[in-house]
CSV table of C-alpha atoms in Angstrom, one decimal:
chain,number,residue,atom,x,y,z
A,1,MET,CA,21.3,3.9,-3.6
A,2,ASN,CA,23.7,1.0,-4.2
A,3,ILE,CA,23.5,-2.5,-2.7
A,4,LYS,CA,27.1,-3.5,-3.4
A,5,ASP,CA,29.6,-4.1,-0.6
A,6,ILE,CA,33.0,-2.4,-0.1
A,7,LYS,CA,36.2,-4.3,0.3
A,8,LEU,CA,39.7,-2.9,1.0
A,9,LYS,CA,42.0,-3.3,-1.9
A,10,PHE,CA,45.4,-5.1,-1.0
A,11,TRP,CA,43.9,-7.1,1.9
A,12,PRO,CA,46.9,-9.0,3.3
A,13,PHE,CA,45.1,-11.8,5.2
A,14,ASP,CA,44.1,-15.3,4.1
A,15,LYS,CA,41.0,-15.8,2.0
A,16,GLY,CA,38.0,-16.6,4.1
A,17,ALA,CA,39.8,-15.8,7.4
A,18,ARG,CA,37.9,-14.0,10.1
A,19,VAL,CA,40.0,-10.9,10.9
A,20,LYS,CA,39.5,-8.8,14.0
A,21,LEU,CA,39.7,-5.0,14.0
A,22,GLU,CA,41.9,-4.3,17.0
A,23,TRP,CA,42.4,-0.6,16.9
A,24,ILE,CA,41.7,2.6,14.9
A,25,GLY,CA,44.5,5.2,15.1
A,26,ALA,CA,44.4,8.9,14.9
A,27,PRO,CA,44.3,10.6,11.4
A,28,PHE,CA,47.3,12.3,9.8
A,29,ARG,CA,48.2,14.0,6.6
A,30,TYR,CA,50.0,12.0,4.0
A,31,GLU,CA,50.9,13.7,0.8
A,32,LYS,CA,47.7,15.3,-0.5
A,33,LYS,CA,45.1,13.8,1.7
A,34,VAL,CA,44.2,12.6,5.3
A,35,VAL,CA,44.6,8.9,6.1
A,36,MET,CA,44.6,6.9,9.4
A,37,PRO,CA,46.2,3.6,10.6
A,38,VAL,CA,44.0,0.7,11.4
A,39,TYR,CA,45.2,-2.6,13.0
A,40,PHE,CA,43.8,-6.0,12.1
A,41,SER,CA,44.7,-9.3,13.6
A,42,GLY,CA,44.2,-12.6,11.8
A,43,LYS,CA,45.9,-15.2,9.7
A,44,VAL,CA,48.5,-14.5,7.0
A,45,ASN,CA,49.8,-17.7,5.3
A,46,GLY,CA,48.3,-19.7,8.1
A,47,TYR,CA,49.8,-17.8,11.0
A,48,TYR,CA,48.2,-15.2,13.3
A,49,THR,CA,49.7,-11.8,13.0
A,50,THR,CA,48.6,-8.1,13.6
A,51,GLU,CA,48.9,-5.9,10.4
A,52,LYS,CA,48.9,-2.1,10.3
A,53,LEU,CA,47.0,-0.8,7.3
A,54,ILE,CA,46.9,2.8,6.1
A,55,VAL,CA,43.4,3.7,4.8
A,56,ASP,CA,41.5,6.8,3.7
A,57,TRP,CA,40.0,8.8,6.6
A,58,THR,CA,36.5,8.3,5.6
A,59,VAL,CA,36.8,4.5,5.7
A,60,LEU,CA,36.1,5.3,9.4
A,61,THR,CA,32.3,5.2,8.5
A,62,SER,CA,32.5,1.4,8.0
A,63,LEU,CA,34.9,0.3,10.8
A,64,ILE,CA,33.9,-1.0,14.2
A,65,ILE,CA,36.4,-2.0,16.8
A,66,GLN,CA,36.6,-5.8,18.0
A,67,HIS,CA,34.3,-6.8,15.1
A,68,TYR,CA,35.5,-9.3,12.5
A,69,TYR,CA,35.9,-8.9,8.8
A,70,VAL,CA,36.4,-11.5,6.0
A,71,ASP,CA,38.2,-10.9,2.7
A,72,GLY,CA,38.4,-7.2,3.4
A,73,VAL,CA,34.7,-6.6,3.1
A,74,ILE,CA,34.2,-3.7,5.5
A,75,THR,CA,30.4,-3.2,5.0
A,76,LYS,CA,29.7,-6.7,6.7
A,77,PRO,CA,31.1,-6.6,10.1
A,78,ILE,CA,30.7,-9.8,12.1
A,79,LEU,CA,29.6,-9.3,15.7
A,80,PRO,CA,31.9,-10.6,18.5
A,81,ASN,CA,30.7,-12.9,21.1
A,82,GLN,CA,29.4,-11.7,24.6
A,83,THR,CA,28.2,-8.3,23.6
A,84,GLU,CA,24.8,-6.6,24.1
A,85,GLU,CA,22.8,-3.6,23.0
A,86,ILE,CA,21.9,-1.0,25.6
A,87,ILE,CA,20.2,2.3,25.5
A,88,ILE,CA,21.5,5.0,27.9
A,89,THR,CA,20.8,8.7,28.5
A,90,ILE,CA,24.1,10.6,28.9
A,91,ASN,CA,24.1,13.5,31.3
A,92,PRO,CA,26.9,15.9,30.5
A,93,ASN,CA,27.6,16.3,34.3
A,94,TYR,CA,28.6,12.6,34.4
A,95,VAL,CA,31.1,12.7,31.5
A,96,GLY,CA,34.9,12.7,32.0
A,97,TYR,CA,37.9,12.4,29.6
A,98,PHE,CA,40.7,10.0,29.9
A,99,GLU,CA,43.8,9.8,27.7
A,100,GLN,CA,46.8,7.3,27.7
A,101,ASN,CA,49.3,5.6,25.6
A,102,TYR,CA,48.1,2.3,24.3
A,103,SER,CA,50.3,-0.5,22.9
A,104,ILE,CA,48.7,-2.4,20.0
A,105,ARG,CA,48.7,-6.1,20.8
A,106,GLY,CA,51.1,-8.2,18.7
A,107,THR,CA,53.0,-5.1,17.4
A,108,ASN,CA,55.6,-2.6,18.5
A,109,HIS,CA,53.3,0.3,17.7
A,110,MET,CA,51.9,2.8,20.3
A,111,GLU,CA,48.8,4.8,19.8
A,112,THR,CA,47.0,7.3,22.0
A,113,SER,CA,43.8,6.1,23.6
A,114,GLN,CA,41.2,9.0,23.9
A,115,THR,CA,38.1,8.0,25.8
A,116,PHE,CA,35.0,9.7,27.2
A,117,VAL,CA,34.2,7.9,30.6
A,118,ILE,CA,30.5,8.1,31.2
A,119,LYS,CA,28.7,7.2,34.5
A,120,TYR,CA,25.2,5.8,34.1
A,121,ASN,CA,23.2,3.8,36.6
A,122,GLY,CA,26.1,3.0,38.7
A,123,GLU,CA,28.2,1.7,35.8
A,124,ARG,CA,31.1,3.1,33.8
A,125,PHE,CA,31.0,3.2,30.0
A,126,TYR,CA,34.2,3.8,28.1
A,127,LEU,CA,33.2,5.6,24.8
A,128,PRO,CA,36.1,6.2,22.3
A,129,LEU,CA,36.3,9.8,21.2
A,130,ILE,CA,36.7,8.8,17.6
A,131,GLU,CA,33.3,6.8,17.9
A,132,VAL,CA,31.6,10.1,19.1
A,133,LEU,CA,33.0,11.8,16.0
A,134,ARG,CA,31.9,8.9,13.6
A,135,GLY,CA,28.6,8.2,15.2
A,136,ILE,CA,27.3,11.5,16.3
A,137,VAL,CA,29.0,14.6,15.0
A,138,ALA,CA,30.2,13.7,11.5
A,139,PRO,CA,28.5,10.4,10.3
A,140,ASN,CA,29.2,10.9,6.5
A,141,ALA,CA,32.2,11.5,4.3
A,142,PHE,CA,31.3,15.2,3.5
A,143,LEU,CA,31.4,16.2,7.2
A,144,LEU,CA,34.5,14.0,8.0
A,145,ASN,CA,36.5,15.6,5.2
A,146,CYS,CA,35.2,19.1,6.0
A,147,LEU,CA,36.7,18.6,9.6
A,148,PHE,CA,40.1,19.4,8.1
A,149,GLU,CA,39.1,22.6,6.2
A,150,MET,CA,39.4,26.0,8.0
A,151,ASN,CA,36.0,27.7,8.0
A,152,SER,CA,34.6,25.0,5.8
A,153,PHE,CA,30.8,25.6,5.7
A,154,PRO,CA,31.0,28.9,3.8
A,155,LEU,CA,33.0,27.2,1.0
A,156,TYR,CA,29.6,25.2,0.4
A,157,PHE,CA,26.7,27.3,1.4
A,158,THR,CA,25.4,30.5,3.1
A,159,GLU,CA,22.9,30.6,5.9
A,160,GLN,CA,19.9,32.8,6.5
A,161,TYR,CA,17.8,32.5,9.7
A,162,GLU,CA,14.2,33.5,10.4
A,163,PRO,CA,11.8,32.3,13.1
A,164,ASP,CA,11.4,28.6,12.7
A,165,LEU,CA,13.0,28.8,9.3
A,166,LEU,CA,16.5,28.2,7.9
A,167,ARG,CA,17.5,29.1,4.4
A,168,LEU,CA,20.6,27.4,3.0
A,169,HIS,CA,22.0,28.5,-0.4
A,170,PHE,CA,24.3,25.8,-1.6
A,171,ILE,CA,26.9,26.3,-4.4
A,172,SER,CA,27.9,23.8,-7.0
A,173,SER,CA,30.9,22.5,-4.9
A,174,TYR,CA,28.3,21.0,-2.6
A,175,ASN,CA,27.5,17.6,-4.2
A,176,ALA,CA,23.8,17.5,-5.2
A,177,LYS,CA,23.5,13.9,-3.7
A,178,TYR,CA,23.9,15.4,-0.3
A,179,LEU,CA,20.6,17.4,-0.8
A,180,LYS,CA,18.8,14.1,0.2
A,181,ASN,CA,16.6,14.4,3.3
A,182,GLU,CA,18.8,12.3,5.5
A,183,TYR,CA,21.9,14.4,4.9
A,184,LEU,CA,20.1,17.6,5.3
A,185,ASN,CA,18.4,16.6,8.5
A,186,HIS,CA,21.8,15.9,10.2
A,187,LEU,CA,23.4,19.1,8.6
A,188,VAL,CA,20.6,21.2,10.1
A,189,TRP,CA,20.8,19.5,13.5
A,190,LEU,CA,24.7,20.3,13.5
A,191,LEU,CA,24.2,23.9,12.3
A,192,MET,CA,21.4,24.7,15.0
A,193,ASN,CA,23.2,23.0,18.0
A,194,ASN,CA,25.7,25.8,18.8
A,195,ASN,CA,28.0,23.8,21.1
A,196,VAL,CA,28.3,20.9,18.8
A,197,ARG,CA,28.9,23.1,15.9
A,198,LYS,CA,31.6,25.0,17.9
A,199,VAL,CA,33.4,21.8,18.6
A,200,TYR,CA,33.1,20.6,15.0
A,201,GLU,CA,34.5,23.9,13.6
A,202,ASN,CA,37.4,24.1,16.1
A,203,MET,CA,38.7,20.6,15.1
A,204,SER,CA,40.4,21.9,11.9
A,205,SER,CA,42.6,24.4,13.8
A,206,ASN,CA,43.3,21.8,16.5
A,207,PHE,CA,44.4,19.3,13.8
A,208,HIS,CA,46.5,21.8,11.9
A,209,PHE,CA,48.4,23.3,14.9
A,210,ASN,CA,48.4,20.4,17.3
A,211,ASN,CA,48.1,17.4,15.0
A,212,SER,CA,45.2,16.2,17.1
A,213,ILE,CA,41.4,15.7,16.9
A,214,LYS,CA,41.0,16.0,20.7
A,215,PHE,CA,37.8,17.8,21.7
A,216,GLU,CA,35.5,18.3,24.7
A,217,TRP,CA,32.2,16.5,25.3
A,218,PRO,CA,30.0,18.4,22.7
A,219,PHE,CA,26.8,18.4,24.6
A,220,GLN,CA,25.5,20.6,27.4
A,221,THR,CA,22.1,18.7,27.7
A,222,PRO,CA,21.4,15.0,28.0
A,223,ILE,CA,21.5,12.8,24.9
A,224,LYS,CA,20.1,9.4,24.3
A,225,LEU,CA,22.1,6.6,22.6
A,226,LYS,CA,21.8,3.0,21.6
A,227,LEU,CA,25.2,1.3,22.1
A,228,ARG,CA,26.8,-2.0,21.3
A,229,VAL,CA,28.9,-2.8,24.4
A,230,LYS,CA,31.1,-5.4,26.0
A,231,LYS,CA,31.4,-6.0,29.7
A,232,THR,CA,34.8,-5.6,31.3
A,233,ALA,CA,36.1,-5.8,34.8
A,234,THR,CA,35.6,-2.0,35.4
A,235,GLY,CA,32.4,-1.3,33.3
A,236,TYR,CA,31.5,-1.5,29.7
A,237,THR,CA,33.5,-0.8,26.5
A,238,VAL,CA,31.5,0.8,23.8
A,239,LEU,CA,32.2,-0.9,20.6
A,240,ASN,CA,30.0,1.4,18.5
A,241,ILE,CA,27.1,3.7,18.5
A,242,LYS,CA,24.1,1.9,17.0
A,243,ALA,CA,21.8,4.9,17.0
A,244,MET,CA,21.4,8.5,18.2
A,245,LEU,CA,17.8,8.8,19.4
A,246,GLU,CA,15.3,11.6,19.8
A,247,LYS,CA,17.4,14.2,18.1
A,248,GLU,CA,15.8,17.8,18.1
A,249,LEU,CA,16.1,19.9,15.1
A,250,GLN,CA,15.0,23.2,16.8
A,251,ILE,CA,13.3,24.4,13.5
A,252,SER,CA,10.5,23.0,11.5
A,253,ASN,CA,11.2,24.5,8.0
A,254,LEU,CA,14.2,24.4,5.7
A,255,GLU,CA,14.4,26.1,2.3
A,256,ILE,CA,17.3,25.3,0.0
A,257,THR,CA,18.7,26.4,-3.3
A,258,HIS,CA,21.3,24.6,-5.4
A,259,PRO,CA,22.4,24.9,-9.1
A,260,SER,CA,21.2,21.3,-9.7
A,261,LEU,CA,17.6,22.1,-8.6
A,262,VAL,CA,15.8,22.9,-11.8
A,263,ARG,CA,12.2,22.5,-13.1
A,264,HIS,CA,12.2,19.8,-15.7
A,265,GLU,CA,10.1,20.2,-18.8
A,266,LYS,CA,9.7,16.8,-20.5
A,267,SER,CA,10.3,16.7,-24.2
A,268,ASN,CA,10.1,14.0,-26.8
A,269,GLU,CA,13.0,15.6,-28.7
A,270,PRO,CA,15.8,13.1,-29.2
A,271,ARG,CA,18.7,13.1,-26.8
A,272,LYS,CA,22.2,14.0,-28.2
A,273,ARG,CA,23.9,11.3,-26.2
A,274,ILE,CA,23.2,8.5,-23.8
A,275,ILE,CA,25.5,6.5,-21.6
A,276,LEU,CA,25.1,2.7,-21.3
A,277,PRO,CA,26.8,1.6,-18.1
A,278,LEU,CA,28.4,-1.8,-18.1
A,279,SER,CA,28.9,-2.7,-14.4
A,280,ASN,CA,31.0,-5.5,-13.1
A,281,SER,CA,29.5,-7.7,-10.5
A,282,GLY,CA,31.1,-8.1,-7.0
A,283,GLU,CA,32.1,-5.5,-4.4
A,284,TYR,CA,33.6,-2.1,-4.9
A,285,GLU,CA,37.3,-1.9,-4.0
A,286,ALA,CA,38.3,0.9,-1.9
A,287,ASP,CA,41.8,1.9,-3.1
A,288,SER,CA,43.8,4.0,-0.7
A,289,THR,CA,46.8,4.4,-2.9
A,290,VAL,CA,45.1,7.0,-5.1
A,291,ASP,CA,45.1,10.8,-4.3
A,292,GLY,CA,41.4,11.2,-3.9
A,293,ARG,CA,38.0,10.9,-5.5
A,294,THR,CA,35.9,12.7,-8.0
A,295,ASN,CA,33.0,14.9,-7.1
A,296,GLU,CA,30.6,12.0,-8.0
A,297,PHE,CA,30.1,9.0,-5.7
A,298,ASP,CA,28.0,6.0,-5.2
A,299,GLU,CA,26.1,5.2,-2.1
A,300,VAL,CA,26.4,1.8,-0.3
A,301,VAL,CA,24.0,0.7,2.4
A,302,THR,CA,24.9,-0.6,5.8
A,303,GLU,CA,23.2,-1.1,9.1
A,304,ASN,CA,26.0,0.3,11.2
A,305,LEU,CA,24.3,3.6,12.4
A,306,THR,CA,21.0,5.3,12.5
A,307,HIS,CA,19.8,8.7,13.7
A,308,ASP,CA,16.2,9.2,14.8
A,309,TYR,CA,14.5,12.6,15.1
A,310,ILE,CA,11.7,13.9,17.3
A,311,ASP,CA,10.7,16.4,14.8
A,312,THR,CA,9.9,16.2,11.1
A,313,LEU,CA,11.7,18.8,8.9
A,314,LEU,CA,9.7,20.3,6.1
A,315,ILE,CA,12.2,20.8,3.3
A,316,THR,CA,11.3,23.2,0.4
A,317,ARG,CA,13.6,22.9,-2.7
A,318,GLN,CA,13.4,26.1,-4.7
A,319,ARG,CA,13.5,25.2,-8.4
A,320,ASN,CA,13.7,28.5,-10.4
A,321,VAL,CA,15.5,27.4,-13.6
A,322,LEU,CA,13.6,25.6,-16.3
A,323,SER,CA,15.4,22.8,-18.0
A,324,LYS,CA,14.3,20.8,-21.1
A,325,GLN,CA,14.5,16.9,-20.3
A,326,ARG,CA,14.9,15.2,-23.7
A,327,ASN,CA,13.5,11.6,-23.5
A,328,GLY,CA,13.5,10.6,-27.1
A,329,ILE,CA,16.2,8.5,-29.0
A,330,ASP,CA,16.8,8.4,-32.7
A,331,ALA,CA,19.5,7.3,-35.1
A,332,ASN,CA,21.6,10.4,-34.3
A,333,THR,CA,21.7,9.7,-30.6
A,334,LYS,CA,25.3,8.9,-29.7
A,335,LYS,CA,25.5,5.7,-27.5
A,336,THR,CA,28.6,5.5,-25.3
A,337,VAL,CA,29.3,2.2,-23.3
A,338,LYS,CA,30.9,3.0,-20.0
A,339,THR,CA,32.8,0.1,-18.3
A,340,ASP,CA,32.9,0.1,-14.5
A,341,ALA,CA,35.8,-1.6,-13.0
A,342,ASN,CA,34.5,-1.1,-9.4
A,343,ASN,CA,37.6,0.6,-8.2
A,344,ARG,CA,36.6,3.5,-5.9
A,345,SER,CA,38.2,6.0,-3.6
A,346,MET,CA,37.0,6.8,-0.1
A,347,GLY,CA,39.4,9.7,0.2
A,348,ASP,CA,38.7,13.5,-0.1
A,349,ILE,CA,37.8,15.2,-3.4
A,350,GLY,CA,40.8,16.3,-5.6
A,351,GLY,CA,44.2,15.2,-6.7
A,352,THR,CA,45.6,14.0,-10.0
A,353,ASN,CA,45.3,10.3,-9.5
A,354,ILE,CA,41.5,9.9,-8.7
A,355,LEU,CA,38.7,7.5,-8.8
A,356,ARG,CA,34.9,7.8,-8.4
A,357,GLY,CA,33.9,8.0,-4.7
A,358,LEU,CA,31.8,6.0,-2.2
A,359,GLU,CA,29.4,7.2,0.6
A,360,VAL,CA,28.4,4.8,3.3
A,361,LYS,CA,24.9,5.2,4.7
A,362,ALA,CA,22.3,3.3,6.6
A,363,LEU,CA,19.1,2.1,5.1
A,364,GLU,CA,17.2,3.4,8.1
A,365,ASN,CA,18.6,6.9,7.5
A,366,THR,CA,16.7,7.0,4.3
A,367,TYR,CA,13.6,8.0,6.2
A,368,VAL,CA,12.8,10.1,9.1
A,369,ASN,CA,10.6,8.7,11.9
A,370,GLY,CA,6.9,8.4,11.1
A,371,GLU,CA,4.4,6.0,9.7
A,372,LEU,CA,6.9,4.8,7.1
A,373,ALA,CA,8.9,3.1,9.9
A,374,VAL,CA,7.1,-0.3,9.7
A,375,PHE,CA,7.8,-0.4,5.9
A,376,LYS,CA,11.4,0.4,6.7
A,377,GLU,CA,11.6,-2.6,9.1
A,378,VAL,CA,10.3,-4.9,6.3
A,379,LEU,CA,13.0,-3.7,4.0
A,380,ASN,CA,15.7,-4.3,6.6
A,381,GLU,CA,14.3,-7.9,7.1
A,382,LEU,CA,14.3,-8.5,3.5
A,383,LEU,CA,17.9,-7.6,3.3
A,384,ARG,CA,18.7,-10.5,5.6
A,385,ALA,CA,16.4,-13.1,3.9
A,386,HIS,CA,18.3,-15.9,2.2
A,387,SER,CA,16.1,-15.8,-1.0
A,388,VAL,CA,16.8,-12.0,-1.4
A,389,GLU,CA,19.8,-11.0,-3.5
A,390,SER,CA,19.6,-7.2,-3.0
A,391,VAL,CA,17.3,-4.4,-1.9
A,392,GLU,CA,17.3,-0.8,-3.4
A,393,ALA,CA,15.0,1.8,-1.8
A,394,TYR,CA,14.3,5.4,-2.9
A,395,ILE,CA,12.3,8.1,-1.3
A,396,GLY,CA,10.5,10.9,-3.2
A,397,GLU,CA,7.6,13.4,-3.1
A,398,LEU,CA,4.5,12.9,-5.1
A,399,THR,CA,4.6,16.6,-6.0
A,400,ASP,CA,7.5,15.7,-8.4
A,401,ILE,CA,5.0,13.4,-10.2
A,402,GLY,CA,1.8,15.4,-10.2
A,403,ASP,CA,0.2,18.5,-8.5
A,404,ARG,CA,-3.2,17.2,-7.7
A,405,SER,CA,-4.5,17.5,-4.2
A,406,PHE,CA,-3.5,14.0,-3.1
A,407,ALA,CA,0.1,14.8,-3.9
A,408,PHE,CA,0.0,16.9,-0.7
A,409,LEU,CA,-0.9,16.1,2.9
A,410,ASP,CA,-4.1,17.5,4.3
A,411,ASP,CA,-2.6,20.8,5.1
A,412,GLY,CA,-2.3,21.3,1.3
A,413,ILE,CA,1.3,22.5,1.6
A,414,THR,CA,3.4,19.5,2.6
A,415,PRO,CA,4.3,17.1,-0.2
A,416,ARG,CA,3.2,13.6,0.4
A,417,LYS,CA,6.2,11.2,0.4
A,418,TYR,CA,6.5,7.8,-1.3
A,419,ILE,CA,9.0,5.0,-1.2
A,420,VAL,CA,9.8,2.8,-4.1
A,421,ALA,CA,11.9,-0.4,-3.3
A,422,TYR,CA,13.3,-2.9,-5.7
A,423,ILE,CA,13.8,-6.4,-4.4
A,424,ASN,CA,16.0,-8.7,-6.5
A,425,LEU,CA,15.3,-12.3,-5.7
A,426,ARG,CA,17.9,-15.1,-6.0
A,427,ILE,CA,15.6,-16.9,-8.5
A,428,GLY,CA,16.2,-13.9,-10.9
A,429,LYS,CA,12.9,-12.1,-10.5
A,430,GLU,CA,12.7,-8.3,-9.6
A,431,VAL,CA,9.9,-7.2,-7.3
A,432,ALA,CA,8.9,-3.6,-6.8
A,433,LEU,CA,7.1,-2.2,-3.8
A,434,ILE,CA,5.4,1.2,-3.7
A,435,GLU,CA,4.5,2.7,-0.4
A,436,VAL,CA,2.7,6.0,-0.1
A,437,GLU,CA,2.6,8.1,3.0
A,438,ARG,CA,-0.8,7.7,4.3
A,439,ALA,CA,-1.3,10.5,6.9
A,440,GLY,CA,-4.8,9.3,7.9
A,441,ARG,CA,-5.7,7.8,4.5
A,442,SER,CA,-6.1,4.1,3.9
A,443,VAL,CA,-3.6,3.3,1.1
A,444,SER,CA,-2.4,-0.3,0.6
A,445,THR,CA,1.2,-1.1,-0.3
A,446,LEU,CA,1.4,-2.2,-3.9
A,447,ILE,CA,3.7,-5.0,-5.0
A,448,ILE,CA,4.4,-5.7,-8.7
A,449,THR,CA,6.5,-8.1,-10.7
A,450,SER,CA,6.8,-8.5,-14.4
A,451,LEU,CA,5.0,-11.3,-16.3
A,452,ASN,CA,7.3,-11.0,-19.3
A,453,SER,CA,10.8,-9.7,-20.0
A,454,SER,CA,9.9,-6.1,-19.4
A,455,SER,CA,11.4,-4.3,-16.3
A,456,VAL,CA,9.1,-3.3,-13.5
A,457,ARG,CA,10.9,0.1,-13.3
A,458,GLN,CA,9.3,1.5,-16.3
A,459,TYR,CA,5.9,1.3,-14.7
A,460,ILE,CA,6.7,3.1,-11.5
A,461,GLU,CA,6.0,6.7,-12.5
A,462,HIS,CA,2.8,5.6,-14.4
A,463,LEU,CA,1.5,4.0,-11.2
A,464,LEU,CA,2.5,7.0,-9.0
A,465,ASN,CA,0.7,9.2,-11.3
A,466,TYR,CA,-2.3,7.0,-11.2
A,467,ILE,CA,-2.7,7.0,-7.5
A,468,ILE,CA,-2.5,10.8,-7.5
A,469,LEU,CA,-5.3,11.0,-10.1
A,470,SER,CA,-7.4,8.4,-8.2
A,471,SER,CA,-7.0,10.4,-4.9
A,472,GLY,CA,-5.0,7.7,-3.1
A,473,SER,CA,-6.9,4.4,-4.1
A,474,TRP,CA,-5.4,1.4,-6.0
A,475,LEU,CA,-8.7,0.8,-7.6
A,476,LYS,CA,-9.0,-2.6,-9.4
A,477,GLU,CA,-10.6,-1.2,-12.5
A,478,GLY,CA,-7.8,1.3,-12.9
A,479,LEU,CA,-5.0,-1.3,-12.5
A,480,MET,CA,-6.5,-3.6,-15.1
A,481,LYS,CA,-4.6,-1.9,-17.9
A,482,TRP,CA,-1.3,-3.2,-16.5
A,483,GLU,CA,-2.4,-6.7,-15.8
A,484,LYS,CA,-1.2,-8.0,-19.1
A,485,ASN,CA,2.4,-7.1,-18.2
A,486,LEU,CA,2.4,-7.2,-14.3
A,487,ALA,CA,1.3,-9.4,-11.5
A,488,ILE,CA,-0.1,-6.9,-9.0
A,489,TYR,CA,-0.7,-7.5,-5.3
A,490,LYS,CA,-2.1,-5.2,-2.6
A,491,VAL,CA,-1.4,-5.5,1.1
A,492,LYS,CA,-3.6,-3.6,3.5
A,493,HIS,CA,-2.3,-1.8,6.6
A,494,THR,CA,-4.1,-3.9,9.1
A,495,THR,CA,-2.9,-6.0,12.1
A,496,GLY,CA,-0.1,-8.3,10.8
A,497,PHE,CA,0.8,-6.0,7.8
A,498,LYS,CA,4.4,-6.5,8.3
A,499,GLN,CA,4.2,-10.3,8.2
A,500,SER,CA,1.7,-10.2,5.3
A,501,LEU,CA,4.0,-8.0,3.3
A,502,LEU,CA,7.0,-10.3,3.9
A,503,ASN,CA,4.9,-13.4,3.1
A,504,THR,CA,3.6,-12.0,-0.2
A,505,ILE,CA,7.1,-11.1,-1.5
A,506,LEU,CA,8.9,-14.2,-0.5
A,507,ALA,CA,6.0,-16.3,-2.1
A,508,ILE,CA,6.5,-14.8,-5.5
């Protein structure tokens, strides 16, 4: 998961100017891809103006109306004044639809305003249709792009249903990065909610034949949303959906297959080739002038949107093929240096003039609800700390490291999760945090930093293997063998855990 920001290439506004996003227009086809118009107002050569930019459709994941942006960086929206967060429960019986032509301020352009009008506690909330699409139905690039493909899901997977079990058999065209839990949770939710799925699957034909993404309210039962709103004379304008709360998955078990899911057999045999990436610092530049993107993409963290679930989905990944993982390097290993110019595309896959892709996701969506929630909050606070340069977080299952009893929860079946976070401090130090799912166990959070020039990353798998062998205890005598190279701290999960963890990291 990447901690870089995304900026729009060919940003026309003055450097350092606060630029307001006035409007997001409807998508349309341009040559080989789907794009959309967006309208920003700000200073160009010292004078205020409104500019119409044509951007790739999936840039939608990073845009919030009436928010401000600086230097084209779309992953750091600046909150406007006089807004508030509110949680509402939307009853479908109190949802209407309103459509009218809208004149973009400061221009001669007309766009169509498509809005759901919601009645709640005697107030009216005006929720843009495109925000329902972005924030609820299709919150990632894969689903946004599939909107425009007829009968799209069978192009990527087949489905098998049993009581309380869904089997998804993915093919290679489905990018393996979308096999992460946060993507699978939402995909299962979408597949299992018949009315939402029907609305989603009908959008492609509506777009092809009517050049529109108009759709009915996709819910037949109440839903709960956290909204960023602004008061108006007639009610509240919804600027963006901050979170969808209490989502129900309707099943407890998911089994998946994918060509990338293999059982690795580690080997000390020398690798034939290694690629040494040479990355440039600074933001990724989203270039809308290219045809599209490659099948590979980088993930960029934002805090724009979260989805929280009532249920925990047990995901079983079938690994039937054995693959040898070569770890050794010798004189015959070919070393290739790959330079990364940071140019990326947020368009759909394909075309002749293509760049590596980008996917925007929220750090919160890395984990489903549960006892890891407090740890997640700490990482979010660290992201905002002045002394912190960046935060990377990864989630995994201990069963991928070892198969002792502690690698599973008490039922002996469910893999125990862990989170590894890397905190890069502005003073040049890298700190690693290891958090293991406790599920009734008393397992402290481990914090490590290097005492020499070695990277803390090389110790993570060894430490995870150690806690499996020690049945969930960071025993002092067991950790002694790393004390020559690492400074090691343990933080217990007691009252004040969150502040203790923050204080320990920021004091390093």
